[in-house]
Amino acid sequence: MFPRQAGRPRTRRASRLLLALSAMAALLGVDVPDPPAAPPPGFTVAARAGAVADRVGALFAGGLDGGHFCTAAVVRSEGHDLIATAAHCLDDPDTAVFVPGYRDGGAPYGVWRLTGVYVAPAWQDGKDADADIAFATLAPLDGARVEDVVGGFAVAGQQPDDVPVTILGYPSTRETPLSCTNSTELFSPTQRRVDCPDLSGGTSGSPWLVEGELAGVLGGYEGGGTVPEVSYSAVMGERALALYREASAPGAFATAPRSAG
């Protein structure tokens, strides 16, 4: 990486250029719009297209005409083929497909087939809300792996109680993702909650991002919440991190969806 000091002369030149442009606009009587401000904490807005949103996608039943029912995100793995979502989103993964960057009926990065599912024994045996996180592998598409196409989020656990998170998710009634940033609080030692409006059905599995790293997924208590104003996530503790390490290792055993053959 370049040392931070290397960027300063360019920054000063850019600043002088902006000042010159502003002065010229003032002389010409042209209004220069202010840059878009970030929404206040706790406000839900349409997610901007870009590298971050492209790593998040909708889970569909069979294909784009099957309707999207959950959200998932690409995470870093040794195989470059892993997504994270809520475990309850993959209770019946036979025909589920993942569409990163989905917007308005389009699949800009393709439709990806699931090949394996990783859930904790506590979820598989008893649907333990504290284990409502899952990982799934994806088949290559046209010879490429999903992380090489859109990138992936690092996975981070053991966050502070009140850490701010950004959630990106797809309500089933919308064809574009929503985003909300707010501080979280512990609902219990194993569950985290956040106040963000309009995160309705379909946003289960949405990534909870802390400084660009995945620190949870929408799910857990009450399946992630029974009202769209309050959402939950199981705490990304050692059990979830162990599951992630297992899923991200090459050649790890996974339960294969029947549609994967």
CSV table of C-alpha atoms in Angstrom, one decimal:
chain,number,residue,atom,x,y,z
A,1,MET,CA,0.0,0.0,0.0
A,2,PHE,CA,1.1,3.6,-0.6
A,3,PRO,CA,1.8,5.6,2.6
A,4,ARG,CA,-1.0,7.9,3.6
A,5,GLN,CA,1.2,11.0,3.0
A,6,ALA,CA,1.4,10.1,-0.7
A,7,GLY,CA,-2.3,11.2,-1.2
A,8,ARG,CA,-2.0,14.7,0.4
A,9,PRO,CA,-0.7,16.7,-2.6
A,10,ARG,CA,-3.5,15.3,-4.8
A,11,THR,CA,-6.0,16.1,-2.1
A,12,ARG,CA,-4.8,19.7,-1.9
A,13,ARG,CA,-5.0,20.0,-5.8
A,14,ALA,CA,-8.5,18.5,-5.7
A,15,SER,CA,-9.6,21.0,-3.0
A,16,ARG,CA,-8.2,23.9,-5.0
A,17,LEU,CA,-10.0,22.7,-8.1
A,18,LEU,CA,-13.3,22.4,-6.2
A,19,LEU,CA,-12.9,26.0,-4.8
A,20,ALA,CA,-12.1,27.3,-8.2
A,21,LEU,CA,-15.2,25.6,-9.7
A,22,SER,CA,-17.4,26.9,-6.9
A,23,ALA,CA,-16.1,30.4,-7.4
A,24,MET,CA,-16.7,30.2,-11.2
A,25,ALA,CA,-20.2,28.9,-10.5
A,26,ALA,CA,-20.9,31.8,-8.2
A,27,LEU,CA,-19.7,34.3,-10.8
A,28,LEU,CA,-22.0,32.6,-13.4
A,29,GLY,CA,-24.9,32.5,-11.0
A,30,VAL,CA,-25.1,28.7,-11.1
A,31,ASP,CA,-26.2,26.7,-8.0
A,32,VAL,CA,-23.8,24.0,-7.1
A,33,PRO,CA,-25.6,21.1,-5.3
A,34,ASP,CA,-24.3,19.9,-2.0
A,35,PRO,CA,-23.1,16.2,-2.0
A,36,PRO,CA,-25.8,13.8,-0.8
A,37,ALA,CA,-25.8,13.5,3.0
A,38,ALA,CA,-25.9,10.2,4.8
A,39,PRO,CA,-29.4,9.5,6.2
A,40,PRO,CA,-29.7,10.0,10.0
A,41,PRO,CA,-29.3,6.9,12.2
A,42,GLY,CA,-32.5,4.8,12.3
A,43,PHE,CA,-33.8,5.9,8.9
A,44,THR,CA,-34.3,3.3,6.1
A,45,VAL,CA,-33.5,4.4,2.6
A,46,ALA,CA,-33.0,2.8,-0.8
A,47,ALA,CA,-29.5,1.3,-0.9
A,48,ARG,CA,-27.1,2.9,-3.3
A,49,ALA,CA,-25.8,0.7,-6.1
A,50,GLY,CA,-22.1,0.1,-5.8
A,51,ALA,CA,-19.5,-2.4,-4.6
A,52,VAL,CA,-21.0,-2.9,-1.2
A,53,ALA,CA,-24.6,-3.5,-2.4
A,54,ASP,CA,-23.3,-5.8,-5.2
A,55,ARG,CA,-22.1,-8.3,-2.6
A,56,VAL,CA,-25.7,-8.5,-1.2
A,57,GLY,CA,-28.4,-10.3,-3.1
A,58,ALA,CA,-31.8,-11.9,-3.0
A,59,LEU,CA,-32.5,-15.6,-2.5
A,60,PHE,CA,-35.1,-16.8,-5.1
A,61,ALA,CA,-37.2,-19.9,-5.3
A,62,GLY,CA,-35.9,-21.5,-8.5
A,63,GLY,CA,-35.2,-18.4,-10.5
A,64,LEU,CA,-36.1,-14.8,-11.1
A,65,ASP,CA,-39.7,-15.7,-11.8
A,66,GLY,CA,-40.0,-17.6,-8.5
A,67,GLY,CA,-40.1,-14.6,-6.2
A,68,HIS,CA,-37.4,-13.6,-3.6
A,69,PHE,CA,-37.9,-14.7,-0.1
A,70,CYS,CA,-34.7,-13.9,1.8
A,71,THR,CA,-31.4,-12.0,1.6
A,72,ALA,CA,-27.8,-13.2,1.6
A,73,ALA,CA,-24.3,-11.8,1.3
A,74,VAL,CA,-21.0,-13.0,-0.2
A,75,VAL,CA,-18.4,-13.5,2.5
A,76,ARG,CA,-14.7,-14.2,2.1
A,77,SER,CA,-13.7,-17.9,1.9
A,78,GLU,CA,-10.8,-20.0,0.7
A,79,GLY,CA,-13.0,-21.3,-2.1
A,80,HIS,CA,-14.3,-17.9,-3.1
A,81,ASP,CA,-17.8,-19.4,-3.2
A,82,LEU,CA,-19.6,-18.7,0.1
A,83,ILE,CA,-22.7,-16.7,1.2
A,84,ALA,CA,-24.1,-16.0,4.6
A,85,THR,CA,-27.8,-15.8,5.5
A,86,ALA,CA,-30.2,-16.8,8.3
A,87,ALA,CA,-30.5,-20.5,8.9
A,88,HIS,CA,-34.3,-20.3,8.7
A,89,CYS,CA,-33.9,-19.1,5.1
A,90,LEU,CA,-32.3,-22.4,4.1
A,91,ASP,CA,-34.6,-24.9,5.8
A,92,ASP,CA,-35.7,-25.9,2.3
A,93,PRO,CA,-32.8,-25.1,0.0
A,94,ASP,CA,-33.6,-27.5,-2.8
A,95,THR,CA,-34.4,-24.9,-5.4
A,96,ALA,CA,-32.9,-21.7,-3.9
A,97,VAL,CA,-30.7,-19.6,-6.0
A,98,PHE,CA,-28.7,-16.4,-5.2
A,99,VAL,CA,-28.8,-13.3,-7.2
A,100,PRO,CA,-26.1,-10.7,-6.1
A,101,GLY,CA,-26.8,-7.1,-6.9
A,102,TYR,CA,-30.4,-7.8,-7.9
A,103,ARG,CA,-32.3,-4.7,-9.0
A,104,ASP,CA,-35.6,-4.2,-10.8
A,105,GLY,CA,-35.8,-7.8,-12.2
A,106,GLY,CA,-32.2,-7.9,-13.4
A,107,ALA,CA,-29.4,-10.2,-12.5
A,108,PRO,CA,-26.3,-8.1,-13.3
A,109,TYR,CA,-23.9,-10.8,-12.0
A,110,GLY,CA,-25.9,-13.8,-12.9
A,111,VAL,CA,-28.0,-16.4,-11.0
A,112,TRP,CA,-25.9,-18.7,-8.8
A,113,ARG,CA,-26.9,-22.2,-7.7
A,114,LEU,CA,-26.4,-23.5,-4.2
A,115,THR,CA,-24.3,-26.6,-3.8
A,116,GLY,CA,-24.1,-27.0,0.0
A,117,VAL,CA,-25.5,-25.7,3.2
A,118,TYR,CA,-23.9,-25.3,6.6
A,119,VAL,CA,-26.0,-24.9,9.8
A,120,ALA,CA,-25.1,-25.5,13.4
A,121,PRO,CA,-26.3,-28.7,15.1
A,122,ALA,CA,-28.4,-26.6,17.5
A,123,TRP,CA,-30.4,-25.3,14.6
A,124,GLN,CA,-30.7,-28.6,12.7
A,125,ASP,CA,-31.8,-30.4,15.9
A,126,GLY,CA,-34.0,-27.9,17.6
A,127,LYS,CA,-34.3,-24.6,15.6
A,128,ASP,CA,-32.3,-22.8,18.3
A,129,ALA,CA,-32.8,-19.0,17.6
A,130,ASP,CA,-29.2,-18.5,18.9
A,131,ALA,CA,-28.0,-20.6,16.0
A,132,ASP,CA,-30.0,-18.8,13.3
A,133,ILE,CA,-27.1,-18.2,10.9
A,134,ALA,CA,-26.1,-20.3,8.0
A,135,PHE,CA,-23.5,-20.4,5.2
A,136,ALA,CA,-23.9,-21.9,1.7
A,137,THR,CA,-21.6,-22.7,-1.1
A,138,LEU,CA,-22.3,-21.7,-4.7
A,139,ALA,CA,-21.4,-23.5,-7.9
A,140,PRO,CA,-19.2,-21.6,-10.4
A,141,LEU,CA,-20.9,-19.6,-13.1
A,142,ASP,CA,-19.3,-19.5,-16.5
A,143,GLY,CA,-16.1,-20.7,-14.9
A,144,ALA,CA,-16.0,-17.9,-12.3
A,145,ARG,CA,-16.5,-17.9,-8.5
A,146,VAL,CA,-18.8,-15.5,-6.9
A,147,GLU,CA,-16.3,-13.8,-4.7
A,148,ASP,CA,-14.0,-13.1,-7.7
A,149,VAL,CA,-16.9,-11.4,-9.4
A,150,VAL,CA,-18.4,-9.2,-6.7
A,151,GLY,CA,-15.9,-9.4,-3.8
A,152,GLY,CA,-16.8,-10.6,-0.3
A,153,PHE,CA,-17.2,-9.3,3.3
A,154,ALA,CA,-14.8,-10.3,6.0
A,155,VAL,CA,-16.5,-11.9,9.0
A,156,ALA,CA,-16.1,-10.3,12.4
A,157,GLY,CA,-17.4,-11.5,15.8
A,158,GLN,CA,-17.4,-10.3,19.4
A,159,GLN,CA,-18.6,-6.8,18.7
A,160,PRO,CA,-19.4,-4.3,21.5
A,161,ASP,CA,-23.0,-4.2,22.8
A,162,ASP,CA,-23.9,-0.8,21.2
A,163,VAL,CA,-21.9,-1.1,17.9
A,164,PRO,CA,-23.5,0.7,14.9
A,165,VAL,CA,-24.4,-1.6,12.1
A,166,THR,CA,-25.6,-1.1,8.5
A,167,ILE,CA,-28.2,-3.5,7.3
A,168,LEU,CA,-28.9,-4.1,3.6
A,169,GLY,CA,-31.8,-6.2,2.6
A,170,TYR,CA,-34.6,-7.0,0.1
A,171,PRO,CA,-38.2,-6.8,1.3
A,172,SER,CA,-40.2,-9.4,-0.7
A,173,THR,CA,-42.5,-6.5,-1.9
A,174,ARG,CA,-39.6,-4.5,-3.4
A,175,GLU,CA,-37.3,-5.1,-6.3
A,176,THR,CA,-34.4,-3.0,-4.9
A,177,PRO,CA,-32.6,-3.3,-1.6
A,178,LEU,CA,-33.1,-1.0,1.4
A,179,SER,CA,-30.4,0.2,3.8
A,180,CYS,CA,-30.5,1.4,7.4
A,181,THR,CA,-27.7,2.3,9.9
A,182,ASN,CA,-28.2,2.5,13.6
A,183,SER,CA,-26.7,1.5,16.9
A,184,THR,CA,-27.5,-1.9,18.3
A,185,GLU,CA,-28.1,-3.1,21.8
A,186,LEU,CA,-28.1,-6.5,23.5
A,187,PHE,CA,-31.6,-8.0,23.8
A,188,SER,CA,-30.1,-10.9,25.6
A,189,PRO,CA,-26.5,-12.3,26.0
A,190,THR,CA,-27.0,-14.2,22.7
A,191,GLN,CA,-29.3,-11.8,20.7
A,192,ARG,CA,-28.7,-8.3,19.4
A,193,ARG,CA,-31.5,-5.9,18.3
A,194,VAL,CA,-31.7,-2.7,16.3
A,195,ASP,CA,-34.4,-0.2,15.5
A,196,CYS,CA,-34.8,0.3,11.7
A,197,PRO,CA,-38.2,0.8,10.0
A,198,ASP,CA,-39.5,-1.0,7.0
A,199,LEU,CA,-37.3,-4.1,7.2
A,200,SER,CA,-40.3,-6.5,6.5
A,201,GLY,CA,-40.5,-10.0,5.2
A,202,GLY,CA,-37.8,-10.9,2.7
A,203,THR,CA,-35.0,-9.1,4.7
A,204,SER,CA,-34.3,-12.2,6.8
A,205,GLY,CA,-30.6,-13.1,6.3
A,206,SER,CA,-29.6,-9.5,5.6
A,207,PRO,CA,-26.0,-8.7,6.5
A,208,TRP,CA,-25.3,-6.6,9.6
A,209,LEU,CA,-22.1,-4.7,8.6
A,210,VAL,CA,-19.7,-3.1,11.1
A,211,GLU,CA,-17.1,-1.0,9.2
A,212,GLY,CA,-17.6,-3.2,6.2
A,213,GLU,CA,-17.4,-6.5,8.0
A,214,LEU,CA,-20.2,-9.0,8.6
A,215,ALA,CA,-21.1,-9.1,12.3
A,216,GLY,CA,-24.5,-10.8,12.1
A,217,VAL,CA,-27.5,-11.5,9.9
A,218,LEU,CA,-31.1,-10.6,10.3
A,219,GLY,CA,-32.7,-13.5,12.1
A,220,GLY,CA,-32.6,-15.1,15.5
A,221,TYR,CA,-35.2,-14.1,18.0
A,222,GLU,CA,-38.7,-14.3,16.5
A,223,GLY,CA,-37.1,-15.2,13.2
A,224,GLY,CA,-35.6,-11.7,13.1
A,225,GLY,CA,-38.6,-9.9,14.5
A,226,THR,CA,-42.4,-9.8,14.1
A,227,VAL,CA,-42.7,-6.1,13.3
A,228,PRO,CA,-40.7,-4.3,10.6
A,229,GLU,CA,-39.5,-1.6,12.9
A,230,VAL,CA,-37.3,-3.8,15.1
A,231,SER,CA,-34.9,-6.5,13.9
A,232,TYR,CA,-32.7,-9.1,15.7
A,233,SER,CA,-29.6,-11.0,15.0
A,234,ALA,CA,-28.0,-13.9,16.9
A,235,VAL,CA,-24.7,-12.7,18.3
A,236,MET,CA,-21.7,-13.6,16.1
A,237,GLY,CA,-20.0,-15.6,18.9
A,238,GLU,CA,-17.5,-18.4,18.8
A,239,ARG,CA,-20.1,-21.0,17.7
A,240,ALA,CA,-21.0,-19.0,14.6
A,241,LEU,CA,-17.3,-18.2,13.9
A,242,ALA,CA,-16.5,-21.9,14.1
A,243,LEU,CA,-19.3,-22.7,11.6
A,244,TYR,CA,-17.9,-20.0,9.3
A,245,ARG,CA,-14.4,-21.5,9.6
A,246,GLU,CA,-15.8,-24.9,8.7
A,247,ALA,CA,-17.8,-23.6,5.8
A,248,SER,CA,-14.9,-21.6,4.4
A,249,ALA,CA,-12.4,-24.4,4.4
A,250,PRO,CA,-11.9,-26.2,1.0
A,251,GLY,CA,-13.3,-29.7,0.9
A,252,ALA,CA,-15.5,-29.2,4.0
A,253,PHE,CA,-18.5,-31.4,4.3
A,254,ALA,CA,-21.9,-29.7,3.7
A,255,THR,CA,-25.5,-30.9,3.4
A,256,ALA,CA,-26.1,-30.7,-0.3
A,257,PRO,CA,-29.4,-29.4,-1.6
A,258,ARG,CA,-31.2,-32.1,-3.6
A,259,SER,CA,-31.3,-29.8,-6.6
A,260,ALA,CA,-27.5,-29.8,-6.6
A,261,GLY,CA,-27.5,-33.5,-7.5
